[in-house]
RNA sequence: GUCCACGUAGUUCAGCAGGAUAGAACGUCACCCUCCUAAGGUGAAUGUCGGGGGUUCAAAUCCCUCCGUGGACACCA
């Protein structure tokens, strides 16, 4: 990465000048330097602020900066000092190297080994198999899926998992609800109780049950049917899990029992229930593991589940809704009590999704008719929903304006980035197409022959001198280079929304470039040079769109 | 009451491992297609970065406090 390069040579230069006694009282440099891209391009392409050295050196920042730049190695850049800033302006050699790298690495451009093959288990969605997904599940599906793909790209060994809560009493309720619907369809007059699942989807399920003349247990039948529908929708949404882990398996395999036994030193009885001393491990209070009626709580199986996951992973990531925030401490407590490292568990708490309808926020769950994820995808399309759900940091509440998504779907930000990709494709197509004279309709040779075209894609022709490079051209190339940083930042911050941010910036820089530089001209060398940049943009945008989980259309 | 997240332009948000004049999109206004897709670009207007303290050469960014919004505080899952 270029930032790292400039930090490296600057550190080296600091040490050289310090040893030469040019940096006042400073002897050895300790600490960190940060390299930024100045907002104002007149300053340069990269900048390092060395003001923090003034305290140790006890001389003014500009003086320090001037001493440092004398020790910088020769390369194709120019350096200037402004206050405490050392500004670097790149020559074309750097730009050329960037293009070479994108061209040679292709769809692997930006891939790193940062993760060192660390085994990361990422669990998300994990909805109850008691009904269709709602809009909120869509957010975790999009975020989890893109984060997984980005982490793979950053060199992690990622395993995506969906936990099926199929062992609690809500499954009994589901079965009871289905049974009532079946009896209703057979002509019986029934009343759906308060605590039953009253959504219409169970009527459909009941019809199927009757059609198939099934005699299966109602709970089992409904569960399998709901799960089948959920898996189908996830597939349609482009979300792929490596494993659907049923909670009931933990009981079948005796893993819940084993976990409880291992937890024994921290268990006690009170008022007929069994409690886990989670407060000893930082939780605000102790938690019930076995209720007075003898049944386990949801937590009990979840403890066993995390124990199971930890045995086969180096790190666990859970994506949960903000309403589960109180749950983190008890899970981490159990991990520690079972001898694991609670720091291996990262919980990403995502704020909930608000539905905006008729210009008003409707809190989820308070609606009379729930908007399902499936409905939303039908209305807006997979691309729109995935982009929209991923676009914002999970720390902020997401307002999903249904009317806006429906009525102004062409205003959807995903079009902006897809359009940039389509534009690239279009230019590349046109470069080798036969042309016709606009006046006399005579056939003209393509801008580039097939050979010239392929050569341009492989290696960029020599770029003009730095001063003659169009600013928008340079900015675009530097944005391509920035992709490396974006991948690194996503892995570090576990913030996949940065993909959307980058995609939109890259698209912006490309559209800007497009408006200032005619790509296809009679000047073959210039055409080849620009074709190369267009192709590199297409490559990088293609990678990003794939990670975001939306399509990369060649035409729009 | 305790815990978590958030509060930046009319609106939705970015920026927050402190740094050079606080950015984008949408909306408003004015421009740019004889030629590669105008689903695009350029320019203009709009800000007490919730209030108040503090740390620092430097604070939207870090700390404290107050206010506001959403969420969580089960022998539910």
GROMACS .gro file of N, CA and C in nm, chain A residues 341-410:
model
  210
  341UNK      N    1  -1.163  -1.831   2.618
  341UNK     CA    2  -1.126  -1.689   2.625
  341UNK      C    3  -1.243  -1.604   2.572
  342UNK      N    4  -1.305  -1.528   2.661
  342UNK     CA    5  -1.421  -1.448   2.616
  342UNK      C    6  -1.385  -1.346   2.508
  343UNK      N    7  -1.257  -1.313   2.499
  343UNK     CA    8  -1.218  -1.217   2.395
  343UNK      C    9  -1.224  -1.277   2.254
  344UNK      N   10  -1.238  -1.409   2.248
  344UNK     CA   11  -1.252  -1.472   2.117
  344UNK      C   12  -1.392  -1.457   2.062
  345UNK      N   13  -1.481  -1.405   2.145
  345UNK     CA   14  -1.619  -1.387   2.101
  345UNK      C   15  -1.646  -1.239   2.076
  346UNK      N   16  -1.680  -1.207   1.954
  346UNK     CA   17  -1.716  -1.070   1.921
  346UNK      C   18  -1.864  -1.066   1.886
  347UNK      N   19  -1.935  -0.981   1.954
  347UNK     CA   20  -2.076  -0.965   1.920
  347UNK      C   21  -2.094  -0.832   1.849
  348UNK      N   22  -2.143  -0.837   1.728
  348UNK     CA   23  -2.173  -0.713   1.656
  348UNK      C   24  -2.321  -0.683   1.680
  349UNK      N   25  -2.344  -0.576   1.754
  349UNK     CA   26  -2.482  -0.539   1.784
  349UNK      C   27  -2.531  -0.442   1.679
  350UNK      N   28  -2.634  -0.480   1.609
  350UNK     CA   29  -2.685  -0.392   1.504
  350UNK      C   30  -2.813  -0.326   1.548
  351UNK      N   31  -2.824  -0.198   1.522
  351UNK     CA   32  -2.947  -0.127   1.555
  351UNK      C   33  -3.058  -0.175   1.461
  352UNK      N   34  -3.178  -0.162   1.507
  352UNK     CA   35  -3.291  -0.221   1.436
  352UNK      C   36  -3.332  -0.139   1.313
  353UNK      N   37  -3.409  -0.202   1.230
  353UNK     CA   38  -3.457  -0.137   1.108
  353UNK      C   39  -3.596  -0.079   1.132
  354UNK      N   40  -3.611   0.047   1.099
  354UNK     CA   41  -3.743   0.110   1.107
  354UNK      C   42  -3.809   0.106   0.971
  355UNK      N   43  -3.935   0.084   0.973
  355UNK     CA   44  -4.009   0.088   0.848
  355UNK      C   45  -4.076   0.224   0.839
  356UNK      N   46  -4.055   0.290   0.727
  356UNK     CA   47  -4.122   0.417   0.706
  356UNK      C   48  -4.230   0.396   0.601
  357UNK      N   49  -4.351   0.423   0.640
  357UNK     CA   50  -4.460   0.408   0.544
  357UNK      C   51  -4.550   0.529   0.554
  358UNK      N   52  -4.590   0.581   0.440
  358UNK     CA   53  -4.669   0.703   0.435
  358UNK      C   54  -4.599   0.814   0.514
  359UNK      N   55  -4.467   0.817   0.504
  359UNK     CA   56  -4.389   0.922   0.567
  359UNK      C   57  -4.379   0.909   0.718
  360UNK      N   58  -4.429   0.799   0.773
  360UNK     CA   59  -4.423   0.784   0.917
  360UNK      C   60  -4.350   0.657   0.956
  361UNK      N   61  -4.274   0.666   1.064
  361UNK     CA   62  -4.203   0.550   1.113
  361UNK      C   63  -4.301   0.456   1.181
  362UNK      N   64  -4.293   0.331   1.142
  362UNK     CA   65  -4.377   0.231   1.205
  362UNK      C   66  -4.285   0.134   1.276
  363UNK      N   67  -4.298   0.126   1.405
  363UNK     CA   68  -4.210   0.036   1.477
  363UNK      C   69  -4.244  -0.109   1.445
  364UNK      N   70  -4.138  -0.186   1.428
  364UNK     CA   71  -4.160  -0.325   1.393
  364UNK      C   72  -4.233  -0.396   1.505
  365UNK      N   73  -4.318  -0.485   1.468
  365UNK     CA   74  -4.391  -0.560   1.568
  365UNK      C   75  -4.522  -0.491   1.605
  366UNK      N   76  -4.527  -0.360   1.583
  366UNK     CA   77  -4.650  -0.288   1.616
  366UNK      C   78  -4.744  -0.283   1.496
  367UNK      N   79  -4.692  -0.328   1.385
  367UNK     CA   80  -4.774  -0.323   1.265
  367UNK      C   81  -4.882  -0.430   1.269
  368UNK      N   82  -4.989  -0.399   1.204
  368UNK     CA   83  -5.095  -0.500   1.196
  368UNK      C   84  -5.053  -0.605   1.094
  369UNK      N   85  -5.008  -0.557   0.978
  369UNK     CA   86  -4.959  -0.653   0.880
  369UNK      C   87  -4.808  -0.637   0.870
  370UNK      N   88  -4.739  -0.742   0.903
  370UNK     CA   89  -4.592  -0.738   0.901
  370UNK      C   90  -4.544  -0.735   0.757
  371UNK      N   91  -4.442  -0.651   0.731
  371UNK     CA   92  -4.380  -0.655   0.600
  371UNK      C   93  -4.271  -0.761   0.604
  372UNK      N   94  -4.284  -0.859   0.524
  372UNK     CA   95  -4.183  -0.965   0.524
  372UNK      C   96  -4.069  -0.927   0.431
  373UNK      N   97  -3.957  -0.993   0.452
  373UNK     CA   98  -3.841  -0.970   0.366
  373UNK      C   99  -3.874  -1.009   0.223
  374UNK      N  100  -3.952  -1.115   0.211
  374UNK     CA  101  -3.989  -1.161   0.077
  374UNK      C  102  -4.069  -1.054   0.002
  375UNK      N  103  -4.164  -0.992   0.072
  375UNK     CA  104  -4.243  -0.886   0.009
  375UNK      C  105  -4.151  -0.774  -0.039
  376UNK      N  106  -4.059  -0.738   0.049
  376UNK     CA  107  -3.969  -0.628   0.018
  376UNK      C  108  -3.884  -0.659  -0.104
  377UNK      N  109  -3.832  -0.781  -0.109
  377UNK     CA  110  -3.748  -0.821  -0.223
  377UNK      C  111  -3.831  -0.821  -0.351
  378UNK      N  112  -3.955  -0.865  -0.340
  378UNK     CA  113  -4.042  -0.864  -0.458
  378UNK      C  114  -4.063  -0.722  -0.508
  379UNK      N  115  -4.076  -0.628  -0.414
  379UNK     CA  116  -4.102  -0.489  -0.452
  379UNK      C  117  -3.978  -0.420  -0.507
  380UNK      N  118  -3.867  -0.440  -0.439
  380UNK     CA  119  -3.748  -0.358  -0.466
  380UNK      C  120  -3.642  -0.433  -0.546
  381UNK      N  121  -3.642  -0.564  -0.536
  381UNK     CA  122  -3.539  -0.642  -0.604
  381UNK      C  123  -3.424  -0.674  -0.509
  382UNK      N  124  -3.355  -0.784  -0.538
  382UNK     CA  125  -3.246  -0.828  -0.451
  382UNK      C  126  -3.137  -0.721  -0.442
  383UNK      N  127  -3.097  -0.665  -0.556
  383UNK     CA  128  -2.988  -0.568  -0.556
  383UNK      C  129  -3.019  -0.448  -0.467
  384UNK      N  130  -3.137  -0.393  -0.483
  384UNK     CA  131  -3.175  -0.277  -0.405
  384UNK      C  132  -3.177  -0.306  -0.256
  385UNK      N  133  -3.234  -0.419  -0.219
  385UNK     CA  134  -3.245  -0.451  -0.077
  385UNK      C  135  -3.108  -0.479  -0.017
  386UNK      N  136  -3.026  -0.555  -0.088
  386UNK     CA  137  -2.894  -0.586  -0.031
  386UNK      C  138  -2.811  -0.460  -0.013
  387UNK      N  139  -2.812  -0.375  -0.115
  387UNK     CA  140  -2.732  -0.253  -0.106
  387UNK      C  141  -2.783  -0.164   0.006
  388UNK      N  142  -2.911  -0.147   0.011
  388UNK     CA  143  -2.973  -0.059   0.111
  388UNK      C  144  -2.946  -0.108   0.252
  389UNK      N  145  -2.955  -0.239   0.271
  389UNK     CA  146  -2.936  -0.297   0.404
  389UNK      C  147  -2.790  -0.290   0.449
  390UNK      N  148  -2.700  -0.285   0.351
  390UNK     CA  149  -2.558  -0.287   0.385
  390UNK      C  150  -2.501  -0.146   0.398
  391UNK      N  151  -2.565  -0.053   0.330
  391UNK     CA  152  -2.516   0.083   0.310
  391UNK      C  153  -2.473   0.157   0.437
  392UNK      N  154  -2.546   0.138   0.546
  392UNK     CA  155  -2.521   0.216   0.666
  392UNK      C  156  -2.449   0.133   0.771
  393UNK      N  157  -2.371   0.201   0.851
  393UNK     CA  158  -2.306   0.136   0.964
  393UNK      C  159  -2.413   0.071   1.053
  394UNK      N  160  -2.385  -0.047   1.105
  394UNK     CA  161  -2.487  -0.115   1.185
  394UNK      C  162  -2.511  -0.044   1.318
  395UNK      N  163  -2.428   0.054   1.348
  395UNK     CA  164  -2.446   0.131   1.472
  395UNK      C  165  -2.560   0.232   1.462
  396UNK      N  166  -2.608   0.255   1.343
  396UNK     CA  167  -2.716   0.353   1.331
  396UNK      C  168  -2.846   0.284   1.290
  397UNK      N  169  -2.952   0.337   1.340
  397UNK     CA  170  -3.083   0.284   1.303
  397UNK      C  171  -3.101   0.303   1.153
  398UNK      N  172  -3.157   0.205   1.091
  398UNK     CA  173  -3.179   0.213   0.947
  398UNK      C  174  -3.326   0.240   0.921
  399UNK      N  175  -3.351   0.349   0.851
  399UNK     CA  176  -3.489   0.377   0.812
  399UNK      C  177  -3.512   0.322   0.673
  400UNK      N  178  -3.601   0.227   0.662
  400UNK     CA  179  -3.632   0.174   0.530
  400UNK      C  180  -3.764   0.232   0.485
  401UNK      N  181  -3.755   0.325   0.393
  401UNK     CA  182  -3.873   0.392   0.342
  401UNK      C  183  -3.933   0.309   0.229
  402UNK      N  184  -4.039   0.242   0.262
  402UNK     CA  185  -4.099   0.151   0.165
  402UNK      C  186  -4.149   0.224   0.042
  403UNK      N  187  -4.213   0.337   0.063
  403UNK     CA  188  -4.268   0.410  -0.050
  403UNK      C  189  -4.158   0.460  -0.143
  404UNK      N  190  -4.049   0.508  -0.082
  404UNK     CA  191  -3.937   0.556  -0.162
  404UNK      C  192  -3.876   0.441  -0.242
  405UNK      N  193  -3.858   0.330  -0.177
  405UNK     CA  194  -3.799   0.215  -0.243
  405UNK      C  195  -3.887   0.166  -0.358
  406UNK      N  196  -4.017   0.175  -0.337
  406UNK     CA  197  -4.109   0.131  -0.442
  406UNK      C  198  -4.115   0.231  -0.557
  407UNK      N  199  -4.148   0.357  -0.523
  407UNK     CA  200  -4.183   0.454  -0.626
  407UNK      C  201  -4.062   0.511  -0.697
  408UNK      N  202  -3.951   0.525  -0.628
  408UNK     CA  203  -3.836   0.587  -0.692
  408UNK      C  204  -3.721   0.489  -0.702
  409UNK      N  205  -3.751   0.371  -0.745
  409UNK     CA  206  -3.647   0.269  -0.742
  409UNK      C  207  -3.528   0.307  -0.829
  410UNK      N  208  -3.548   0.397  -0.926
  410UNK     CA  209  -3.433   0.437  -1.009
  410UNK      C  210  -3.345   0.539  -0.935
   0.00000   0.00000   0.00000
